[in-house]
mmCIF file of C-alpha atoms in Angstrom:
data_model
loop_
_atom_site.group_PDB
_atom_site.id
_atom_site.type_symbol
_atom_site.label_atom_id
_atom_site.label_comp_id
_atom_site.label_asym_id
_atom_site.label_seq_id
_atom_site.Cartn_x
_atom_site.Cartn_y
_atom_site.Cartn_z
ATOM 1 C CA MET A 217 119.680 170.122 -8.218
ATOM 2 C CA SER A 218 119.832 170.124 -4.420
ATOM 3 C CA ALA A 219 122.625 168.531 -2.419
ATOM 4 C CA VAL A 220 120.339 165.685 -1.345
ATOM 5 C CA GLY A 221 119.402 164.998 -4.945
ATOM 6 C CA GLU A 222 123.056 164.921 -5.938
ATOM 7 C CA ASP A 223 123.850 162.450 -3.165
ATOM 8 C CA LEU A 224 121.014 160.205 -4.303
ATOM 9 C CA ARG A 225 122.324 160.316 -7.837
ATOM 10 C CA LEU A 226 125.740 159.168 -6.638
ATOM 11 C CA LEU A 227 124.227 156.390 -4.547
ATOM 12 C CA ALA A 228 122.198 155.152 -7.490
ATOM 13 C CA GLY A 229 125.421 154.658 -9.425
ATOM 14 C CA ASP A 230 126.197 151.541 -7.416
ATOM 15 C CA VAL A 231 123.352 149.676 -9.129
ATOM 16 C CA LEU A 232 121.960 151.713 -11.996
ATOM 17 C CA GLY A 233 124.987 153.639 -13.184
ATOM 18 C CA PRO A 234 125.433 157.391 -13.299
ATOM 19 C CA ASP A 235 122.577 157.967 -15.758
ATOM 20 C CA TYR A 236 119.787 157.194 -13.272
ATOM 21 C CA ILE A 237 118.461 158.960 -10.186
ATOM 22 C CA LEU A 238 117.336 157.079 -7.111
ATOM 23 C CA ASN A 239 114.446 158.737 -5.267
ATOM 24 C CA PRO A 240 112.880 157.610 -2.008
ATOM 25 C CA SER A 241 109.866 155.349 -2.151
ATOM 26 C CA PRO A 242 106.498 156.250 -0.665
ATOM 27 C CA ALA A 243 106.407 156.639 3.063
ATOM 28 C CA GLY A 244 106.163 153.392 4.974
ATOM 29 C CA ALA A 245 107.861 151.216 2.359
ATOM 30 C CA MET A 246 111.394 150.125 3.145
ATOM 31 C CA TRP A 247 111.836 148.318 -0.173
ATOM 32 C CA THR A 248 110.222 148.672 -3.566
ATOM 33 C CA CYS A 249 110.402 146.908 -6.922
ATOM 34 C CA GLY A 250 108.791 149.758 -8.766
ATOM 35 C CA LEU A 251 110.471 152.229 -11.062
ATOM 36 C CA PRO A 252 113.608 153.780 -9.535
ATOM 37 C CA ASN A 253 112.932 157.259 -10.904
ATOM 38 C CA GLY A 254 109.726 157.715 -8.972
ATOM 39 C CA THR A 255 107.313 157.212 -11.920
ATOM 40 C CA GLY A 256 104.543 154.744 -11.504
ATOM 41 C CA ARG A 257 104.430 155.013 -7.743
ATOM 42 C CA GLY A 258 101.712 152.953 -6.210
ATOM 43 C CA GLU A 259 101.521 150.772 -9.334
ATOM 44 C CA ASP A 260 103.586 147.849 -8.077
ATOM 45 C CA PRO A 261 101.974 144.474 -8.767
ATOM 46 C CA PRO A 262 100.328 142.812 -5.734
ATOM 47 C CA LEU A 263 102.918 140.020 -5.751
ATOM 48 C CA CYS A 264 105.700 142.603 -5.687
ATOM 49 C CA GLN A 265 104.037 144.413 -2.796
ATOM 50 C CA HIS A 266 103.895 141.160 -0.823
ATOM 51 C CA PHE A 267 107.565 140.491 -1.552
ATOM 52 C CA HIS A 268 108.881 143.828 -0.348
ATOM 53 C CA LEU A 269 106.543 143.730 2.650
ATOM 54 C CA VAL A 270 108.011 140.371 3.690
ATOM 55 C CA LEU A 271 111.520 141.685 3.081
ATOM 56 C CA SER A 272 110.807 144.777 5.176
ATOM 57 C CA VAL A 273 109.599 142.637 8.077
ATOM 58 C CA CYS A 274 112.598 140.302 7.810
ATOM 59 C CA SER A 275 114.998 143.248 7.692
ATOM 60 C CA LEU A 276 113.484 144.834 10.787
ATOM 61 C CA LEU A 277 113.628 141.510 12.613
ATOM 62 C CA TYR A 278 117.270 141.163 11.644
ATOM 63 C CA LEU A 279 118.061 144.663 12.887
ATOM 64 C CA VAL A 280 116.264 144.016 16.175
ATOM 65 C CA VAL A 281 117.380 140.412 16.770
ATOM 66 C CA GLY A 282 120.084 139.452 14.283
ATOM 67 C CA VAL A 283 122.402 142.421 14.817
ATOM 68 C CA PRO A 284 122.582 142.016 18.638
ATOM 69 C CA VAL A 285 123.033 138.251 18.219
ATOM 70 C CA GLY A 286 125.766 138.776 15.652
ATOM 71 C CA LEU A 287 127.588 141.338 17.769
ATOM 72 C CA GLY A 288 127.281 139.211 20.916
ATOM 73 C CA TYR A 289 128.289 135.835 19.521
ATOM 74 C CA ASN A 290 131.054 137.176 17.294
ATOM 75 C CA ALA A 291 132.536 139.064 20.241
ATOM 76 C CA LEU A 292 132.159 135.948 22.400
ATOM 77 C CA LEU A 293 133.851 133.801 19.743
ATOM 78 C CA VAL A 294 136.811 136.166 19.653
ATOM 79 C CA LEU A 295 137.096 136.438 23.440
ATOM 80 C CA VAL A 296 136.876 132.724 24.260
ATOM 81 C CA ASN A 297 139.662 131.958 21.805
ATOM 82 C CA LEU A 298 141.969 134.866 22.532
ATOM 83 C CA GLN A 299 141.798 134.376 26.303
ATOM 84 C CA ASP A 300 143.224 130.856 25.873
ATOM 85 C CA GLN A 301 145.368 131.035 22.760
ATOM 86 C CA SER A 302 147.335 127.925 23.678
ATOM 87 C CA SER A 303 144.265 125.783 23.009
ATOM 88 C CA MET A 304 143.463 127.354 19.647
ATOM 89 C CA THR A 305 143.524 125.139 16.576
ATOM 90 C CA MET A 306 143.806 126.050 12.918
ATOM 91 C CA PRO A 307 139.998 126.252 12.402
ATOM 92 C CA ASP A 308 139.678 128.470 15.488
ATOM 93 C CA VAL A 309 142.008 131.051 13.929
ATOM 94 C CA TYR A 310 139.940 131.223 10.755
ATOM 95 C CA PHE A 311 136.698 131.511 12.708
ATOM 96 C CA VAL A 312 138.166 134.325 14.802
ATOM 97 C CA ASN A 313 139.051 136.016 11.527
ATOM 98 C CA MET A 314 135.481 135.595 10.251
ATOM 99 C CA ALA A 315 134.137 136.777 13.600
ATOM 100 C CA VAL A 316 136.058 140.050 13.330
ATOM 101 C CA ALA A 317 134.593 140.547 9.843
ATOM 102 C CA GLY A 318 131.178 139.631 11.266
ATOM 103 C CA LEU A 319 131.496 142.295 13.953
ATOM 104 C CA ALA A 320 132.183 144.892 11.278
ATOM 105 C CA LEU A 321 129.239 143.692 9.174
ATOM 106 C CA SER A 322 126.883 143.815 12.146
ATOM 107 C CA ALA A 323 128.015 147.360 12.889
ATOM 108 C CA LEU A 324 127.481 148.382 9.250
ATOM 109 C CA ALA A 325 124.050 146.747 8.931
ATOM 110 C CA PRO A 326 121.889 149.579 10.377
ATOM 111 C CA ALA A 327 123.542 152.230 8.205
ATOM 112 C CA GLN A 328 123.280 150.095 5.067
ATOM 113 C CA LEU A 329 119.778 148.712 5.546
ATOM 114 C CA LEU A 330 118.194 151.956 6.787
ATOM 115 C CA GLY A 331 120.362 154.543 5.068
ATOM 116 C CA PRO A 332 119.894 156.193 1.666
ATOM 117 C CA SER A 333 121.646 153.297 -0.102
ATOM 118 C CA ALA A 334 118.452 151.303 0.485
ATOM 119 C CA SER A 335 115.866 151.749 -2.224
ATOM 120 C CA GLY A 336 113.090 152.904 0.035
ATOM 121 C CA TRP A 337 112.648 153.777 3.685
ATOM 122 C CA VAL A 338 115.393 156.255 4.610
ATOM 123 C CA LEU A 339 115.786 157.081 8.289
ATOM 124 C CA TRP A 340 118.761 159.368 7.790
ATOM 125 C CA GLY A 341 120.978 160.716 5.068
ATOM 126 C CA PHE A 342 124.715 160.991 4.711
ATOM 127 C CA GLY A 343 127.160 162.316 2.194
ATOM 128 C CA SER A 344 128.549 160.303 -0.666
ATOM 129 C CA GLU A 345 131.993 160.147 0.980
ATOM 130 C CA LEU A 346 130.529 158.265 3.929
ATOM 131 C CA HIS A 347 128.605 156.009 1.549
ATOM 132 C CA VAL A 348 131.697 154.941 -0.382
ATOM 133 C CA THR A 349 133.519 154.354 2.927
ATOM 134 C CA LEU A 350 130.763 151.987 4.032
ATOM 135 C CA LEU A 351 130.870 150.306 0.630
ATOM 136 C CA VAL A 352 134.615 149.713 0.877
ATOM 137 C CA LEU A 353 134.280 148.306 4.408
ATOM 138 C CA PHE A 354 131.466 146.036 3.227
ATOM 139 C CA ASN A 355 133.644 144.723 0.401
ATOM 140 C CA VAL A 356 136.555 144.145 2.783
ATOM 141 C CA CYS A 357 134.371 142.100 5.138
ATOM 142 C CA SER A 358 132.982 140.145 2.200
ATOM 143 C CA LEU A 359 136.439 139.256 0.896
ATOM 144 C CA VAL A 360 137.714 138.309 4.354
ATOM 145 C CA SER A 361 134.728 136.014 4.959
ATOM 146 C CA MET A 362 134.982 134.279 1.584
ATOM 147 C CA TYR A 363 138.749 133.800 1.631
ATOM 148 C CA SER A 364 138.758 132.651 5.248
ATOM 149 C CA THR A 365 136.232 129.973 4.254
ATOM 150 C CA ALA A 366 138.295 128.964 1.217
ATOM 151 C CA LEU A 367 141.574 128.808 3.138
ATOM 152 C CA LEU A 368 139.896 126.880 5.956
ATOM 153 C CA SER A 369 138.872 124.255 3.392
ATOM 154 C CA LEU A 370 142.361 124.020 1.900
ATOM 155 C CA ASP A 371 144.119 123.883 5.273
ATOM 156 C CA TYR A 372 141.669 121.265 6.494
ATOM 157 C CA TYR A 373 142.624 119.093 3.528
ATOM 158 C CA ILE A 374 146.330 119.605 4.272
ATOM 159 C CA GLU A 375 145.761 118.686 7.914
ATOM 160 C CA ARG A 376 143.849 115.567 6.876
ATOM 161 C CA ALA A 377 146.457 114.458 4.343
ATOM 162 C CA LEU A 378 149.611 115.516 6.204
ATOM 163 C CA PRO A 379 148.745 115.960 9.891
ATOM 164 C CA ARG A 380 152.282 116.184 11.254
ATOM 165 C CA THR A 381 153.884 118.558 8.744
ATOM 166 C CA TYR A 382 152.658 121.708 10.524
ATOM 167 C CA MET A 383 151.950 123.316 7.146
ATOM 168 C CA ALA A 384 148.494 124.244 8.492
ATOM 169 C CA SER A 385 149.684 125.160 11.985
ATOM 170 C CA VAL A 386 148.151 127.884 14.122
ATOM 171 C CA TYR A 387 151.301 130.001 13.728
ATOM 172 C CA ASN A 388 151.165 129.890 9.937
ATOM 173 C CA THR A 389 147.399 130.418 9.886
ATOM 174 C CA ARG A 390 147.710 133.648 11.858
ATOM 175 C CA HIS A 391 150.120 135.044 9.286
ATOM 176 C CA VAL A 392 147.848 133.896 6.458
ATOM 177 C CA CYS A 393 144.913 135.732 8.041
ATOM 178 C CA GLY A 394 147.003 138.887 8.145
ATOM 179 C CA PHE A 395 147.651 138.575 4.426
ATOM 180 C CA VAL A 396 143.912 138.021 3.866
ATOM 181 C CA TRP A 397 143.063 141.359 5.467
ATOM 182 C CA GLY A 398 145.805 143.121 3.525
ATOM 183 C CA GLY A 399 144.671 141.598 0.239
ATOM 184 C CA ALA A 400 141.053 142.508 0.962
ATOM 185 C CA LEU A 401 142.004 146.135 1.567
ATOM 186 C CA LEU A 402 143.995 146.281 -1.671
ATOM 187 C CA THR A 403 141.188 144.712 -3.690
ATOM 188 C CA SER A 404 138.538 146.996 -2.208
ATOM 189 C CA PHE A 405 140.709 149.962 -3.102
ATOM 190 C CA SER A 406 139.350 149.627 -6.654
ATOM 191 C CA SER A 407 135.927 150.821 -5.450
ATOM 192 C CA LEU A 408 137.519 153.920 -3.946
ATOM 193 C CA LEU A 409 139.544 154.521 -7.111
ATOM 194 C CA PHE A 410 136.490 154.379 -9.370
ATOM 195 C CA TYR A 411 134.597 156.668 -7.028
ATOM 196 C CA VAL A 412 137.358 159.281 -7.056
ATOM 197 C CA CYS A 413 137.641 159.124 -10.832
ATOM 198 C CA SER A 414 133.909 159.676 -11.202
ATOM 199 C CA HIS A 415 134.453 163.095 -9.595
ATOM 200 C CA VAL A 416 137.723 164.218 -11.210
ATOM 201 C CA ALA A 417 137.298 162.709 -14.677
ATOM 202 C CA ALA A 418 136.713 166.150 -16.155
ATOM 203 C CA ARG A 419 140.134 167.294 -14.955
ATOM 204 C CA VAL A 420 142.239 164.123 -15.126
ATOM 205 C CA VAL A 421 142.583 162.404 -18.497
ATOM 206 C CA GLU A 422 143.654 159.097 -16.941
ATOM 207 C CA CYS A 423 140.280 158.800 -15.224
ATOM 208 C CA ALA A 424 138.208 159.340 -18.344
ATOM 209 C CA GLN A 425 137.556 155.608 -18.775
ATOM 210 C CA MET A 426 136.926 154.893 -15.104
ATOM 211 C CA ARG A 427 133.691 156.741 -14.441
ATOM 212 C CA HIS A 428 131.441 153.699 -14.119
ATOM 213 C CA THR A 429 131.250 151.294 -11.197
ATOM 214 C CA GLN A 430 130.584 148.138 -13.234
ATOM 215 C CA ALA A 431 134.339 147.630 -13.716
ATOM 216 C CA ALA A 432 134.838 147.657 -9.953
ATOM 217 C CA ASP A 433 131.896 145.250 -9.581
ATOM 218 C CA ALA A 434 133.464 142.878 -12.118
ATOM 219 C CA ILE A 435 136.753 142.918 -10.197
ATOM 220 C CA VAL A 436 134.970 142.150 -6.933
ATOM 221 C CA VAL A 437 133.022 139.272 -8.515
ATOM 222 C CA VAL A 438 136.114 137.630 -9.995
ATOM 223 C CA VAL A 439 138.442 138.165 -7.031
ATOM 224 C CA GLY A 440 135.897 137.879 -4.245
ATOM 225 C CA TYR A 441 133.707 135.034 -5.483
ATOM 226 C CA LEU A 442 135.044 133.039 -8.444
ATOM 227 C CA VAL A 443 138.554 132.551 -7.060
ATOM 228 C CA PRO A 444 137.562 131.428 -3.523
ATOM 229 C CA GLY A 445 134.650 129.446 -4.977
ATOM 230 C CA LEU A 446 136.965 127.411 -7.203
ATOM 231 C CA ALA A 447 139.380 126.952 -4.286
ATOM 232 C CA VAL A 448 136.598 125.628 -2.024
ATOM 233 C CA LEU A 449 135.306 123.306 -4.741
ATOM 234 C CA HIS A 450 138.795 121.905 -5.326
ATOM 235 C CA ALA A 451 139.391 121.486 -1.579
ATOM 236 C CA LEU A 452 136.091 119.661 -1.035
ATOM 237 C CA VAL A 453 136.901 117.225 -3.857
ATOM 238 C CA LEU A 454 140.308 116.502 -2.312
ATOM 239 C CA ILE A 455 138.787 116.123 1.161
ATOM 240 C CA SER A 456 136.217 113.630 -0.127
ATOM 241 C CA ARG A 457 139.013 111.529 -1.622
ATOM 242 C CA VAL A 458 141.032 111.582 1.587
ATOM 243 C CA ARG A 459 138.023 110.583 3.693
ATOM 244 C CA LYS A 460 137.482 107.498 1.528
ATOM 245 C CA GLU A 461 140.991 106.248 2.285
ATOM 246 C CA ASP A 462 141.501 104.443 5.588
ATOM 247 C CA THR A 463 145.124 104.976 6.587
ATOM 248 C CA PRO A 464 147.024 104.730 9.880
ATOM 249 C CA LEU A 465 147.041 108.526 9.965
ATOM 250 C CA ASP A 466 143.298 108.464 10.614
ATOM 251 C CA ARG A 467 144.036 107.037 14.060
ATOM 252 C CA ASP A 468 146.572 109.747 14.871
ATOM 253 C CA SER A 469 145.702 111.385 18.179
ATOM 254 C CA GLY A 470 146.945 114.715 16.872
ATOM 255 C CA ARG A 471 144.345 114.953 14.150
ATOM 256 C CA LEU A 472 141.551 117.481 14.210
ATOM 257 C CA ASP A 473 138.301 116.630 15.945
ATOM 258 C CA PRO A 474 135.799 114.894 13.617
ATOM 259 C CA SER A 475 133.273 117.646 14.322
ATOM 260 C CA VAL A 476 135.519 120.031 12.380
ATOM 261 C CA HIS A 477 134.424 118.370 9.143
ATOM 262 C CA ARG A 478 130.749 119.014 9.905
ATOM 263 C CA LEU A 479 131.592 122.573 10.902
ATOM 264 C CA LEU A 480 133.534 123.058 7.666
ATOM 265 C CA VAL A 481 130.701 121.796 5.450
ATOM 266 C CA ALA A 482 128.115 123.879 7.322
ATOM 267 C CA THR A 483 130.287 127.000 7.095
ATOM 268 C CA VAL A 484 130.956 126.573 3.371
ATOM 269 C CA CYS A 485 127.256 126.073 2.624
ATOM 270 C CA THR A 486 126.278 129.033 4.789
ATOM 271 C CA GLN A 487 128.850 131.511 3.532
ATOM 272 C CA PHE A 488 128.449 130.733 -0.154
ATOM 273 C CA GLY A 489 124.694 130.318 0.125
ATOM 274 C CA LEU A 490 124.242 133.745 1.726
ATOM 275 C CA TRP A 491 126.854 135.625 -0.310
ATOM 276 C CA THR A 492 126.099 134.161 -3.759
ATOM 277 C CA PRO A 493 123.008 136.377 -4.369
ATOM 278 C CA HIS A 494 125.119 139.471 -3.663
ATOM 279 C CA TYR A 495 127.720 138.527 -6.253
ATOM 280 C CA LEU A 496 125.070 137.456 -8.763
ATOM 281 C CA THR A 497 123.500 140.898 -8.406
ATOM 282 C CA LEU A 498 126.847 142.547 -9.095
ATOM 283 C CA LEU A 499 127.295 140.272 -12.097
ATOM 284 C CA GLY A 500 123.823 141.165 -13.385
ATOM 285 C CA HIS A 501 124.559 144.872 -12.981
ATOM 286 C CA THR A 502 127.795 144.464 -14.925
ATOM 287 C CA ALA A 503 126.106 142.459 -17.692
ATOM 288 C CA LEU A 504 123.353 145.077 -18.128
ATOM 289 C CA ALA A 505 125.909 147.877 -18.281
ATOM 290 C CA LEU A 506 128.086 146.076 -20.838
ATOM 291 C CA ARG A 507 125.089 145.347 -23.054
ATOM 292 C CA GLY A 508 124.924 149.017 -23.889
ATOM 293 C CA LYS A 509 121.182 149.002 -24.558
ATOM 294 C CA PRO A 510 118.486 150.966 -22.733
ATOM 295 C CA VAL A 511 116.940 149.058 -19.843
ATOM 296 C CA ASP A 512 113.254 149.463 -19.079
ATOM 297 C CA GLY A 513 111.969 150.421 -15.661
ATOM 298 C CA GLN A 514 110.740 146.942 -14.817
ATOM 299 C CA GLN A 515 114.177 145.396 -15.228
ATOM 300 C CA LEU A 516 115.733 148.165 -13.161
ATOM 301 C CA GLY A 517 113.120 147.683 -10.468
ATOM 302 C CA VAL A 518 113.807 143.946 -10.351
ATOM 303 C CA LEU A 519 117.537 144.622 -10.122
ATOM 304 C CA LEU A 520 117.009 147.049 -7.240
ATOM 305 C CA PHE A 521 114.819 144.577 -5.395
ATOM 306 C CA ALA A 522 117.364 141.787 -6.003
ATOM 307 C CA LYS A 523 120.088 144.031 -4.609
ATOM 308 C CA ASP A 524 118.022 144.655 -1.478
ATOM 309 C CA VAL A 525 117.428 140.911 -0.972
ATOM 310 C CA SER A 526 121.090 140.053 -1.558
ATOM 311 C CA ARG A 527 122.215 142.773 0.852
ATOM 312 C CA PHE A 528 119.929 141.408 3.547
ATOM 313 C CA LEU A 529 121.223 137.835 3.046
ATOM 314 C CA ALA A 530 124.838 138.993 3.064
ATOM 315 C CA PHE A 531 124.449 140.834 6.357
ATOM 316 C CA SER A 532 122.629 137.871 7.919
ATOM 317 C CA SER A 533 125.757 135.742 7.427
ATOM 318 C CA SER A 534 127.396 137.693 10.253
ATOM 319 C CA SER A 535 124.856 136.212 12.674
ATOM 320 C CA VAL A 536 124.581 132.681 11.303
ATOM 321 C CA THR A 537 128.277 131.756 11.170
ATOM 322 C CA PRO A 538 129.066 132.278 14.903
ATOM 323 C CA LEU A 539 125.916 130.328 15.795
ATOM 324 C CA LEU A 540 127.186 127.409 13.702
ATOM 325 C CA TYR A 541 130.499 127.557 15.545
ATOM 326 C CA ARG A 542 128.679 127.645 18.875
ATOM 327 C CA CYS A 543 126.488 124.647 18.061
ATOM 328 C CA ILE A 544 128.950 122.351 16.259
ATOM 329 C CA ASP A 545 132.378 123.039 17.753
ATOM 330 C CA ARG A 546 132.883 120.713 20.722
ATOM 331 C CA SER A 547 135.552 122.806 22.427
ATOM 332 C CA PHE A 548 133.477 125.979 22.629
ATOM 333 C CA PRO A 549 131.510 125.121 25.823
ATOM 334 C CA GLY A 550 134.714 124.335 27.726
ATOM 335 C CA LYS A 551 136.385 127.541 26.520
ATOM 336 C CA LEU A 552 133.327 129.540 27.498
ATOM 337 C CA ARG A 553 133.318 128.045 31.012
ATOM 338 C CA ARG A 554 136.985 128.893 31.450
ATOM 339 C CA LEU A 555 136.357 132.460 30.257
ATOM 340 C CA ILE A 556 133.479 132.914 32.713
ATOM 341 C CA LYS A 557 135.559 131.441 35.526
ATOM 342 C CA LYS A 558 138.463 133.727 34.643
ATOM 343 C CA VAL A 559 136.187 136.770 34.690
ATOM 344 C CA ARG A 560 134.799 135.782 38.089
ATOM 345 C CA CYS A 561 138.257 135.254 39.544
ATOM 346 C CA GLY A 562 139.448 138.635 38.314
ATOM 347 C CA ARG A 563 143.085 139.283 39.155
ATOM 348 C CA GLN A 564 143.203 136.438 41.650
ATOM 349 C CA SER A 565 144.689 133.160 40.477
ATOM 350 C CA CYS A 566 142.019 130.605 39.626
ATOM 351 C CA PRO A 567 142.387 126.923 40.520
ATOM 352 C CA THR A 568 143.331 124.679 37.629
ATOM 353 C CA ASP A 569 140.351 123.350 35.690
ATOM 354 C CA GLN A 570 141.268 119.693 35.246
ATOM 355 C CA ALA A 571 138.210 118.932 33.131
ATOM 356 C CA GLY A 572 138.951 121.814 30.778
ATOM 357 C CA LEU A 573 142.639 120.830 30.651
ATOM 358 C CA GLN A 574 141.752 117.281 29.677
ATOM 359 C CA GLN A 575 139.419 118.597 26.978
ATOM 360 C CA VAL A 576 142.197 120.725 25.516
ATOM 361 C CA LEU A 577 144.692 117.865 25.580
ATOM 362 C CA ALA A 578 142.194 115.383 24.094
#
């Protein structure tokens, strides 16, 4: 088997396991829901052809429009907050954290959507080592996004219930975000471990039972989706109870802006709505592998197509989340004006912006 064929076999292991080979689809088709081994080419049902045609168009539009928007607005979100850190609030820290993950996702999108890990149109090829590196980075960004959303929900409840305890302060939130990145790297290390064992299992006895990727997928589903999902659900229930109670603390001038609640709900719905298909695909892959029975080509084709759709939705979250922050957060326009004014002034001292100062102190 050629080197390219071996690389494709390794890439197919992410979805189909090591017993299947992933071959490119016919020219001109980015996605396919046909058989993954190349048999039955050109025999896709008309409905399937319409589906992967629509997905191909949407993916190209995302690469042309969504990726630049994601890179621009995520970078802008980070800059407007870091240039004036004294005005940052607890939600701002979490959104900066998600913006950094969004920048990484936007940078990974072209390689993932047009590389050999896609089930069809391949614009370039790369070795399996680069593929697993991209996979680990993708998992890290996924975990950071999900846990930042979950911790934002929990800290918002703490701030609503106990606004003057500083348990959800900006200082503490920054340290929490550091732990989030560290935990994401440790969790994603399982993907690297299973990949290494798939190559040295013949020489290392300890790796004999770690040759399949479904175990790593199961770990990612539990740690990256179920745990933050339960945390968000619990936080939303607590927040709904607090909002029903009218206490003197609701009139505290130090409380978060009411728009934060709308931003929180929109972010939770967006993140979990766009990432859920990805984790459901991983769960389906794990369930098929644990069943231990042969899977026909149609089921494998559906699973491949579902993986392509879920990957597209997951990457699109990197563009949608900063747009939500831009549209809902009331302090963003003032921060952006101060950033532009600071850039124009350069090294010279700028006059004090009284309107912006009042907005920060409000």
